[in-house]
mmCIF file of C-alpha atoms in Angstrom:
data_model
loop_
_atom_site.group_PDB
_atom_site.id
_atom_site.type_symbol
_atom_site.label_atom_id
_atom_site.label_comp_id
_atom_site.label_asym_id
_atom_site.label_seq_id
_atom_site.Cartn_x
_atom_site.Cartn_y
_atom_site.Cartn_z
ATOM 1 C CA GLU A 1 129.067 156.601 -28.019
ATOM 2 C CA THR A 2 130.872 159.954 -28.372
ATOM 3 C CA MET A 3 129.058 163.294 -28.424
ATOM 4 C CA THR A 4 130.123 163.740 -32.051
ATOM 5 C CA SER A 5 128.485 160.462 -33.074
ATOM 6 C CA GLU A 6 125.367 161.379 -31.067
ATOM 7 C CA LEU A 7 125.110 164.592 -33.082
ATOM 8 C CA GLU A 8 125.501 162.616 -36.295
ATOM 9 C CA THR A 9 122.799 160.150 -35.208
ATOM 10 C CA LEU A 10 120.466 163.055 -34.488
ATOM 11 C CA ALA A 11 121.235 164.542 -37.904
ATOM 12 C CA ASN A 12 120.275 161.270 -39.592
ATOM 13 C CA GLU A 13 117.037 161.103 -37.597
ATOM 14 C CA LEU A 14 116.027 164.650 -38.508
ATOM 15 C CA SER A 15 116.934 164.118 -42.153
ATOM 16 C CA SER A 16 114.662 161.083 -42.297
ATOM 17 C CA LEU A 17 111.809 162.999 -40.640
ATOM 18 C CA VAL A 18 111.901 165.978 -43.020
ATOM 19 C CA ASP A 19 111.981 163.655 -46.030
ATOM 20 C CA THR A 20 108.973 161.752 -44.680
ATOM 21 C CA GLY A 21 107.191 165.019 -43.917
ATOM 22 C CA VAL A 22 107.518 166.354 -47.456
ATOM 23 C CA ARG A 23 106.153 163.129 -48.948
ATOM 24 C CA LYS A 24 103.205 163.162 -46.530
ATOM 25 C CA ALA A 25 102.343 166.772 -47.366
ATOM 26 C CA LEU A 26 102.259 165.986 -51.080
ATOM 27 C CA THR A 27 99.977 162.983 -50.580
ATOM 28 C CA ARG A 28 97.569 165.198 -48.618
ATOM 29 C CA GLY A 29 97.078 167.692 -51.415
ATOM 30 C CA ALA A 30 99.989 170.108 -51.292
ATOM 31 C CA GLU A 31 101.367 171.148 -54.687
ATOM 32 C CA GLU A 32 104.675 172.022 -53.040
ATOM 33 C CA ALA A 33 105.932 171.409 -49.517
ATOM 34 C CA GLU A 34 108.843 172.313 -47.255
ATOM 35 C CA VAL A 35 109.578 170.804 -43.834
ATOM 36 C CA PHE A 36 112.086 172.188 -41.322
ATOM 37 C CA ILE A 37 112.968 170.474 -38.025
ATOM 38 C CA SER A 38 115.442 171.579 -35.377
ATOM 39 C CA HIS A 39 116.728 170.066 -32.141
ATOM 40 C CA VAL A 40 118.909 172.171 -29.818
ATOM 41 C CA ASP A 41 120.248 171.025 -26.440
ATOM 42 C CA THR A 42 121.034 173.814 -23.980
ATOM 43 C CA LEU A 43 123.140 173.852 -20.828
ATOM 44 C CA ALA A 44 123.149 177.074 -18.806
ATOM 45 C CA VAL A 45 124.639 178.021 -15.444
ATOM 46 C CA ASN A 46 123.976 181.537 -14.130
ATOM 47 C CA ILE A 47 124.997 183.499 -11.065
ATOM 48 C CA LYS A 48 122.936 186.308 -9.537
ATOM 49 C CA THR A 49 124.433 188.085 -6.534
ATOM 50 C CA GLY A 50 126.085 184.939 -5.260
ATOM 51 C CA ILE A 51 123.280 182.502 -6.062
ATOM 52 C CA ILE A 52 124.085 179.938 -8.750
ATOM 53 C CA GLU A 53 121.348 178.427 -10.914
ATOM 54 C CA ALA A 54 121.807 175.581 -13.387
ATOM 55 C CA ARG A 55 119.445 174.233 -16.018
ATOM 56 C CA GLU A 56 119.529 171.844 -18.937
ATOM 57 C CA GLY A 57 116.922 171.311 -21.597
ATOM 58 C CA ALA A 58 116.105 170.752 -25.234
ATOM 59 C CA SER A 59 114.250 172.879 -27.756
ATOM 60 C CA LEU A 60 112.539 170.917 -30.512
ATOM 61 C CA GLY A 61 110.586 172.503 -33.316
ATOM 62 C CA ILE A 62 108.867 171.730 -36.605
ATOM 63 C CA GLY A 63 107.956 174.185 -39.349
ATOM 64 C CA VAL A 64 105.911 173.269 -42.423
ATOM 65 C CA ARG A 65 105.249 175.413 -45.479
ATOM 66 C CA VAL A 66 102.872 174.237 -48.191
ATOM 67 C CA VAL A 67 101.504 175.554 -51.450
ATOM 68 C CA ALA A 68 97.917 174.580 -52.263
ATOM 69 C CA ASP A 69 95.857 176.082 -55.093
ATOM 70 C CA GLY A 70 98.588 178.684 -55.525
ATOM 71 C CA LYS A 71 98.276 179.821 -51.905
ATOM 72 C CA VAL A 72 100.987 179.504 -49.261
ATOM 73 C CA GLY A 73 100.335 178.250 -45.747
ATOM 74 C CA PHE A 74 102.748 177.948 -42.841
ATOM 75 C CA ALA A 75 102.442 176.287 -39.439
ATOM 76 C CA ALA A 76 104.861 175.438 -36.642
ATOM 77 C CA THR A 77 104.848 173.487 -33.409
ATOM 78 C CA SER A 78 107.191 172.183 -30.742
ATOM 79 C CA GLY A 79 108.195 168.536 -30.623
ATOM 80 C CA MET A 80 109.815 166.107 -33.009
ATOM 81 C CA ASP A 81 107.888 163.050 -34.106
ATOM 82 C CA GLU A 82 105.730 161.925 -37.012
ATOM 83 C CA THR A 83 102.480 162.640 -35.171
ATOM 84 C CA LYS A 84 103.517 166.265 -34.643
ATOM 85 C CA ILE A 85 104.555 166.494 -38.285
ATOM 86 C CA ASP A 86 101.139 165.169 -39.398
ATOM 87 C CA HIS A 87 99.369 167.756 -37.242
ATOM 88 C CA THR A 88 101.548 170.604 -38.505
ATOM 89 C CA ILE A 89 100.970 169.616 -42.136
ATOM 90 C CA GLU A 90 97.198 169.722 -41.593
ATOM 91 C CA GLU A 91 97.485 173.140 -39.941
ATOM 92 C CA ALA A 92 99.607 174.504 -42.790
ATOM 93 C CA LEU A 93 97.107 173.225 -45.369
ATOM 94 C CA GLY A 94 94.316 174.832 -43.365
ATOM 95 C CA VAL A 95 96.130 178.165 -43.345
ATOM 96 C CA ALA A 96 96.723 177.947 -47.102
ATOM 97 C CA GLY A 97 93.027 177.305 -47.605
ATOM 98 C CA ILE A 98 91.983 180.636 -46.085
ATOM 99 C CA ARG A 99 94.789 182.835 -47.381
ATOM 100 C CA PRO A 100 94.549 184.936 -50.547
ATOM 101 C CA VAL A 101 96.811 184.186 -53.493
ATOM 102 C CA ASP A 102 100.104 186.094 -53.324
ATOM 103 C CA PRO A 103 100.798 187.217 -56.914
ATOM 104 C CA ARG A 104 104.498 187.757 -56.083
ATOM 105 C CA PHE A 105 105.078 184.192 -54.897
ATOM 106 C CA LYS A 106 106.741 182.059 -57.575
ATOM 107 C CA HIS A 107 107.660 178.759 -55.894
ATOM 108 C CA LEU A 108 109.732 177.320 -53.058
ATOM 109 C CA ALA A 109 113.524 177.348 -53.184
ATOM 110 C CA ASP A 110 115.308 175.315 -55.846
ATOM 111 C CA PRO A 111 118.434 173.264 -55.104
ATOM 112 C CA ILE A 112 121.711 175.085 -55.761
ATOM 113 C CA SER A 113 124.919 173.189 -56.469
ATOM 114 C CA ARG A 114 127.483 175.021 -54.350
ATOM 115 C CA THR A 115 130.138 173.720 -51.972
ATOM 116 C CA SER A 116 129.474 174.617 -48.339
ATOM 117 C CA LYS A 117 130.117 173.228 -44.882
ATOM 118 C CA ASP A 118 129.244 173.716 -41.237
ATOM 119 C CA GLY A 119 131.393 175.849 -38.972
ATOM 120 C CA ILE A 120 133.901 174.469 -36.472
ATOM 121 C CA ILE A 121 132.469 171.821 -34.143
ATOM 122 C CA ASP A 122 134.761 171.524 -31.117
ATOM 123 C CA ASP A 123 134.660 168.236 -29.202
ATOM 124 C CA ALA A 124 135.564 170.188 -26.047
ATOM 125 C CA ILE A 125 132.269 172.091 -26.322
ATOM 126 C CA LEU A 126 130.275 168.954 -27.079
ATOM 127 C CA GLU A 127 131.699 167.340 -23.931
ATOM 128 C CA PHE A 128 131.430 170.463 -21.735
ATOM 129 C CA SER A 129 129.540 169.375 -18.608
ATOM 130 C CA ASN A 130 127.395 170.961 -15.925
ATOM 131 C CA ALA A 131 130.336 170.650 -13.524
ATOM 132 C CA ASP A 132 132.609 172.433 -16.013
ATOM 133 C CA ALA A 133 130.110 175.279 -16.321
ATOM 134 C CA LEU A 134 129.754 175.610 -12.536
ATOM 135 C CA GLU A 135 133.522 175.899 -12.185
ATOM 136 C CA GLU A 136 133.796 178.513 -14.934
ATOM 137 C CA VAL A 137 130.972 180.630 -13.500
ATOM 138 C CA ASP A 138 132.537 180.520 -10.048
ATOM 139 C CA ASN A 139 135.839 181.667 -11.543
ATOM 140 C CA LEU A 140 134.114 184.495 -13.447
ATOM 141 C CA SER A 141 132.521 185.779 -10.258
ATOM 142 C CA LYS A 142 135.694 185.550 -8.188
ATOM 143 C CA ALA A 143 137.751 187.351 -10.831
ATOM 144 C CA ALA A 144 135.260 190.213 -10.980
ATOM 145 C CA PHE A 145 135.103 190.710 -7.206
ATOM 146 C CA LYS A 146 138.869 190.344 -6.834
ATOM 147 C CA PHE A 147 139.594 193.048 -9.411
ATOM 148 C CA ASP A 148 138.236 195.923 -7.309
ATOM 149 C CA LYS A 149 136.567 196.176 -3.916
ATOM 150 C CA ARG A 150 134.047 198.696 -5.255
ATOM 151 C CA VAL A 151 132.217 195.897 -7.087
ATOM 152 C CA ARG A 152 128.963 195.236 -5.247
ATOM 153 C CA ALA A 153 127.015 192.821 -7.426
ATOM 154 C CA ILE A 154 127.723 190.301 -10.152
ATOM 155 C CA PHE A 155 125.365 188.760 -12.696
ATOM 156 C CA GLY A 156 126.701 186.324 -15.250
ATOM 157 C CA GLY A 157 126.782 182.864 -16.654
ATOM 158 C CA ILE A 158 127.972 180.257 -19.107
ATOM 159 C CA SER A 159 125.756 178.624 -21.718
ATOM 160 C CA VAL A 160 126.289 175.895 -24.299
ATOM 161 C CA GLU A 161 124.057 175.192 -27.283
ATOM 162 C CA LYS A 162 124.552 172.202 -29.546
ATOM 163 C CA GLY A 163 122.133 171.008 -32.122
ATOM 164 C CA VAL A 164 121.006 170.089 -35.590
ATOM 165 C CA PHE A 165 118.483 171.328 -38.110
ATOM 166 C CA ALA A 166 117.300 169.619 -41.263
ATOM 167 C CA VAL A 167 115.199 170.914 -44.131
ATOM 168 C CA ALA A 168 113.738 169.377 -47.270
ATOM 169 C CA ASN A 169 111.297 170.474 -49.936
ATOM 170 C CA SER A 170 109.475 168.968 -52.874
ATOM 171 C CA ARG A 171 111.702 170.728 -55.424
ATOM 172 C CA GLY A 172 114.702 168.610 -54.456
ATOM 173 C CA ILE A 173 116.258 170.453 -51.539
ATOM 174 C CA PHE A 174 117.555 168.178 -48.807
ATOM 175 C CA GLY A 175 119.986 169.582 -46.270
ATOM 176 C CA CYS A 176 121.162 169.138 -42.718
ATOM 177 C CA SER A 177 123.413 171.345 -40.574
ATOM 178 C CA LYS A 178 125.067 170.893 -37.183
ATOM 179 C CA GLY A 179 126.593 173.297 -34.692
ATOM 180 C CA ALA A 180 127.898 173.827 -31.167
ATOM 181 C CA VAL A 181 128.525 177.193 -29.509
ATOM 182 C CA ILE A 182 129.592 178.263 -26.019
ATOM 183 C CA GLY A 183 129.150 181.706 -24.500
ATOM 184 C CA GLY A 184 129.951 183.397 -21.226
ATOM 185 C CA GLY A 185 129.329 186.855 -19.851
ATOM 186 C CA VAL A 186 129.435 189.064 -16.786
ATOM 187 C CA TYR A 187 127.409 192.138 -15.844
ATOM 188 C CA CYS A 188 128.643 193.900 -12.734
ATOM 189 C CA ILE A 189 127.684 196.907 -10.615
ATOM 190 C CA ALA A 190 130.308 199.112 -8.981
ATOM 191 C CA THR A 191 129.607 201.846 -6.442
ATOM 192 C CA ASP A 192 131.707 204.667 -5.014
ATOM 193 C CA GLN A 193 130.649 207.660 -2.916
ATOM 194 C CA GLY A 194 127.006 207.341 -3.874
ATOM 195 C CA ARG A 195 127.667 206.831 -7.572
ATOM 196 C CA GLN A 196 126.727 203.576 -9.281
ATOM 197 C CA LYS A 197 127.915 202.334 -12.677
ATOM 198 C CA THR A 198 127.741 199.096 -14.618
ATOM 199 C CA GLY A 199 130.150 197.128 -16.780
ATOM 200 C CA ILE A 200 129.653 194.224 -19.134
ATOM 201 C CA GLU A 201 131.857 191.747 -20.984
ATOM 202 C CA SER A 202 131.000 188.612 -22.931
ATOM 203 C CA LEU A 203 132.701 185.989 -25.054
ATOM 204 C CA ASP A 204 131.050 183.604 -27.520
ATOM 205 C CA SER A 205 132.866 181.010 -29.577
ATOM 206 C CA ARG A 206 132.710 177.779 -31.578
ATOM 207 C CA GLN A 207 135.916 176.683 -29.824
ATOM 208 C CA LEU A 208 136.284 176.366 -26.060
ATOM 209 C CA PRO A 209 137.796 179.730 -25.055
ATOM 210 C CA ASP A 210 139.641 181.034 -22.006
ATOM 211 C CA PHE A 211 137.042 182.866 -19.914
ATOM 212 C CA SER A 212 139.578 184.001 -17.290
ATOM 213 C CA ASP A 213 139.554 187.695 -18.309
ATOM 214 C CA VAL A 214 135.802 188.108 -18.779
ATOM 215 C CA GLY A 215 135.012 188.967 -15.149
ATOM 216 C CA SER A 216 137.909 191.390 -14.706
ATOM 217 C CA LYS A 217 137.145 193.160 -18.008
ATOM 218 C CA ALA A 218 133.531 193.740 -16.966
ATOM 219 C CA THR A 219 134.705 195.161 -13.644
ATOM 220 C CA ASP A 220 137.293 197.345 -15.362
ATOM 221 C CA ARG A 221 134.564 198.898 -17.526
ATOM 222 C CA ALA A 222 132.398 199.640 -14.488
ATOM 223 C CA ILE A 223 135.299 201.213 -12.568
ATOM 224 C CA LYS A 224 136.255 203.389 -15.534
ATOM 225 C CA MET A 225 132.658 204.573 -15.757
ATOM 226 C CA LEU A 226 132.838 205.618 -12.097
ATOM 227 C CA GLU A 227 135.709 207.878 -13.042
ATOM 228 C CA ALA A 228 133.893 209.411 -16.022
ATOM 229 C CA LYS A 229 133.168 213.153 -15.934
ATOM 230 C CA PRO A 230 130.838 215.318 -18.007
ATOM 231 C CA LEU A 231 132.427 217.282 -20.865
ATOM 232 C CA GLY A 232 130.637 220.435 -19.791
ATOM 233 C CA GLU A 233 130.075 221.540 -23.360
ATOM 234 C CA SER A 234 128.571 220.442 -26.665
ATOM 235 C CA LEU A 235 131.028 219.644 -29.419
ATOM 236 C CA ARG A 236 131.531 217.705 -32.644
ATOM 237 C CA THR A 237 134.352 215.224 -32.232
ATOM 238 C CA THR A 238 135.620 211.768 -33.130
ATOM 239 C CA ILE A 239 134.261 208.855 -31.091
ATOM 240 C CA ILE A 240 135.932 205.464 -30.793
ATOM 241 C CA TRP A 241 133.448 202.631 -30.285
ATOM 242 C CA GLU A 242 134.312 199.320 -28.683
ATOM 243 C CA ASN A 243 133.147 196.155 -30.432
ATOM 244 C CA VAL A 244 130.779 195.405 -27.559
ATOM 245 C CA ALA A 245 128.875 198.605 -28.411
ATOM 246 C CA ILE A 246 129.224 198.977 -32.163
ATOM 247 C CA GLY A 247 128.236 195.399 -33.006
ATOM 248 C CA PRO A 248 124.601 195.662 -31.867
ATOM 249 C CA MET A 249 124.360 199.162 -33.348
ATOM 250 C CA LEU A 250 125.519 198.032 -36.789
ATOM 251 C CA ARG A 251 123.149 195.073 -36.624
ATOM 252 C CA ALA A 252 120.223 197.369 -35.846
ATOM 253 C CA MET A 253 121.201 199.774 -38.634
ATOM 254 C CA LEU A 254 121.901 197.246 -41.373
ATOM 255 C CA SER A 255 119.905 194.049 -40.841
ATOM 256 C CA SER A 256 116.582 195.524 -41.919
ATOM 257 C CA ALA A 257 118.028 197.924 -44.488
ATOM 258 C CA SER A 258 119.972 195.190 -46.303
ATOM 259 C CA SER A 259 116.940 192.898 -46.645
ATOM 260 C CA ALA A 260 116.060 192.503 -50.324
ATOM 261 C CA THR A 261 112.394 192.056 -49.394
ATOM 262 C CA ASN A 262 112.385 195.399 -47.574
ATOM 263 C CA VAL A 263 114.131 197.039 -50.537
ATOM 264 C CA GLN A 264 111.546 195.639 -52.969
ATOM 265 C CA GLU A 265 108.708 196.857 -50.756
ATOM 266 C CA GLY A 266 110.216 200.333 -50.375
ATOM 267 C CA LYS A 267 110.898 199.883 -46.662
ATOM 268 C CA SER A 268 114.694 200.281 -46.826
ATOM 269 C CA TYR A 269 116.809 203.414 -47.138
ATOM 270 C CA PHE A 270 119.113 201.340 -49.379
ATOM 271 C CA LYS A 271 116.455 201.231 -52.108
ATOM 272 C CA GLY A 272 117.818 202.624 -55.372
ATOM 273 C CA LYS A 273 121.362 202.936 -54.009
ATOM 274 C CA MET A 274 122.964 199.813 -55.470
ATOM 275 C CA LYS A 275 126.583 200.511 -56.526
ATOM 276 C CA GLU A 276 126.393 203.955 -54.922
ATOM 277 C CA LYS A 277 128.839 205.162 -52.306
ATOM 278 C CA ILE A 278 126.974 205.224 -49.003
ATOM 279 C CA ALA A 279 129.789 205.016 -46.439
ATOM 280 C CA SER A 280 133.474 205.699 -45.835
ATOM 281 C CA ASP A 281 136.166 204.020 -47.953
ATOM 282 C CA GLU A 282 137.175 202.180 -44.785
ATOM 283 C CA VAL A 283 133.842 200.356 -44.514
ATOM 284 C CA THR A 284 133.643 196.878 -46.048
ATOM 285 C CA ILE A 285 130.962 194.480 -44.784
ATOM 286 C CA PHE A 286 130.461 190.798 -45.596
ATOM 287 C CA ASP A 287 127.625 188.444 -44.785
ATOM 288 C CA HIS A 288 130.004 185.513 -44.333
ATOM 289 C CA GLY A 289 127.983 182.337 -43.962
ATOM 290 C CA GLN A 290 131.092 180.176 -44.397
ATOM 291 C CA LEU A 291 133.503 181.699 -41.869
ATOM 292 C CA PRO A 292 134.682 178.574 -39.967
ATOM 293 C CA GLU A 293 134.622 180.306 -36.573
ATOM 294 C CA GLY A 294 131.384 182.197 -37.282
ATOM 295 C CA LEU A 295 128.688 181.625 -34.671
ATOM 296 C CA LEU A 296 125.997 181.273 -37.350
ATOM 297 C CA THR A 297 128.044 179.426 -39.962
ATOM 298 C CA PHE A 298 126.122 176.449 -41.320
ATOM 299 C CA LYS A 299 126.159 174.262 -44.395
ATOM 300 C CA THR A 300 122.735 175.574 -45.429
ATOM 301 C CA ASP A 301 120.311 178.270 -44.407
ATOM 302 C CA ALA A 302 116.817 177.535 -43.112
ATOM 303 C CA GLU A 303 115.529 177.018 -46.674
ATOM 304 C CA GLY A 304 118.225 174.447 -47.426
ATOM 305 C CA VAL A 305 120.206 176.782 -49.698
ATOM 306 C CA PRO A 306 124.008 176.449 -49.290
ATOM 307 C CA CYS A 307 125.455 179.331 -47.272
ATOM 308 C CA GLN A 308 128.068 181.557 -48.891
ATOM 309 C CA LYS A 309 130.109 184.722 -48.476
ATOM 310 C CA THR A 310 128.291 187.804 -49.781
ATOM 311 C CA THR A 311 129.847 191.264 -50.046
ATOM 312 C CA LEU A 312 127.248 193.774 -48.846
ATOM 313 C CA MET A 313 129.440 196.858 -48.878
ATOM 314 C CA GLU A 314 132.915 197.279 -50.393
ATOM 315 C CA LYS A 315 134.982 200.362 -49.542
ATOM 316 C CA GLY A 316 131.761 202.208 -48.812
ATOM 317 C CA VAL A 317 129.970 201.126 -52.009
ATOM 318 C CA LEU A 318 126.723 199.130 -51.737
ATOM 319 C CA ARG A 319 127.219 195.834 -53.596
ATOM 320 C CA ASN A 320 124.438 193.429 -52.571
ATOM 321 C CA TYR A 321 121.273 192.891 -50.584
ATOM 322 C CA ILE A 322 120.391 189.816 -48.530
ATOM 323 C CA TYR A 323 117.956 187.531 -50.348
ATOM 324 C CA ASP A 324 115.756 184.627 -49.417
ATOM 325 C CA SER A 325 114.218 182.566 -52.214
ATOM 326 C CA TYR A 326 111.012 184.657 -52.253
ATOM 327 C CA ALA A 327 112.890 187.910 -52.847
ATOM 328 C CA ALA A 328 115.468 186.364 -55.194
ATOM 329 C CA LEU A 329 112.792 185.014 -57.524
ATOM 330 C CA GLN A 330 111.311 188.519 -57.898
ATOM 331 C CA GLU A 331 114.548 189.497 -59.639
ATOM 332 C CA ASN A 332 115.398 186.132 -61.228
ATOM 333 C CA LYS A 333 118.385 185.774 -58.918
ATOM 334 C CA LYS A 334 119.772 182.742 -57.123
#
């Protein structure tokens, strides 16, 4: 059996379990129910100052959301079988029983008819073995040390995640998504004449990439930092950011601010700024849930709603917020 067919078999198993879970929750008194199950297999090989560590494992989880007497309860647990589902349903019903009614809650997500698909699933990643990872990590380390003799320590690794999640609810949602991603990175320390600097480089992809430059790029950053000098003065000037730095910064700035729930609750500085110019003409940002090579591209989101491409900002103008079903229903949106 190929790894692709194994993933498909797992998808069928999870789909059956979420369907069974929803029916069980309804028979036990829930007015509405949603069941989410995920199974992710992980392979990781790391190197720390010459010592290589390898591990493999699986992460299995169940999440159940129920509505009972107009109150919403949620519970989650690890594992993936009907007994665990039964237990989680009972816990969710128990939580609903002690929670107050949320007047803003309308109902769980409704099905949406929209074409969507999972991102690229590369057979080479599905078949990537422990031995392959060991070889790649060894090459990463050697490339970093070979680049410059001032490198004193290397930390890095290769990891592969492949898995499936399925979700169903009592309003007709029934979805399943699959994915496989590989990532590699190096963090190195370089020293020279009592000075010590660090460099980092990483590469994540849905297709098996060439990791050959990752180690040398990390070392190059550390060496360049050794050569850095203070400006000696304060000034206002233009700064060029590398992707490795600006990505996390943009995520921190925008992820919370673009949340429709945060906007509705007055917790976002984007509140009241829809269709206003809030950035440079050169700034256009998409939440692209259907980019084939996107690391988080799936057929559906965790509520079972088909993923899509959403324009958040266009030429500096705020165009959209990011909605889940709870927030969307406050504004009669889909």
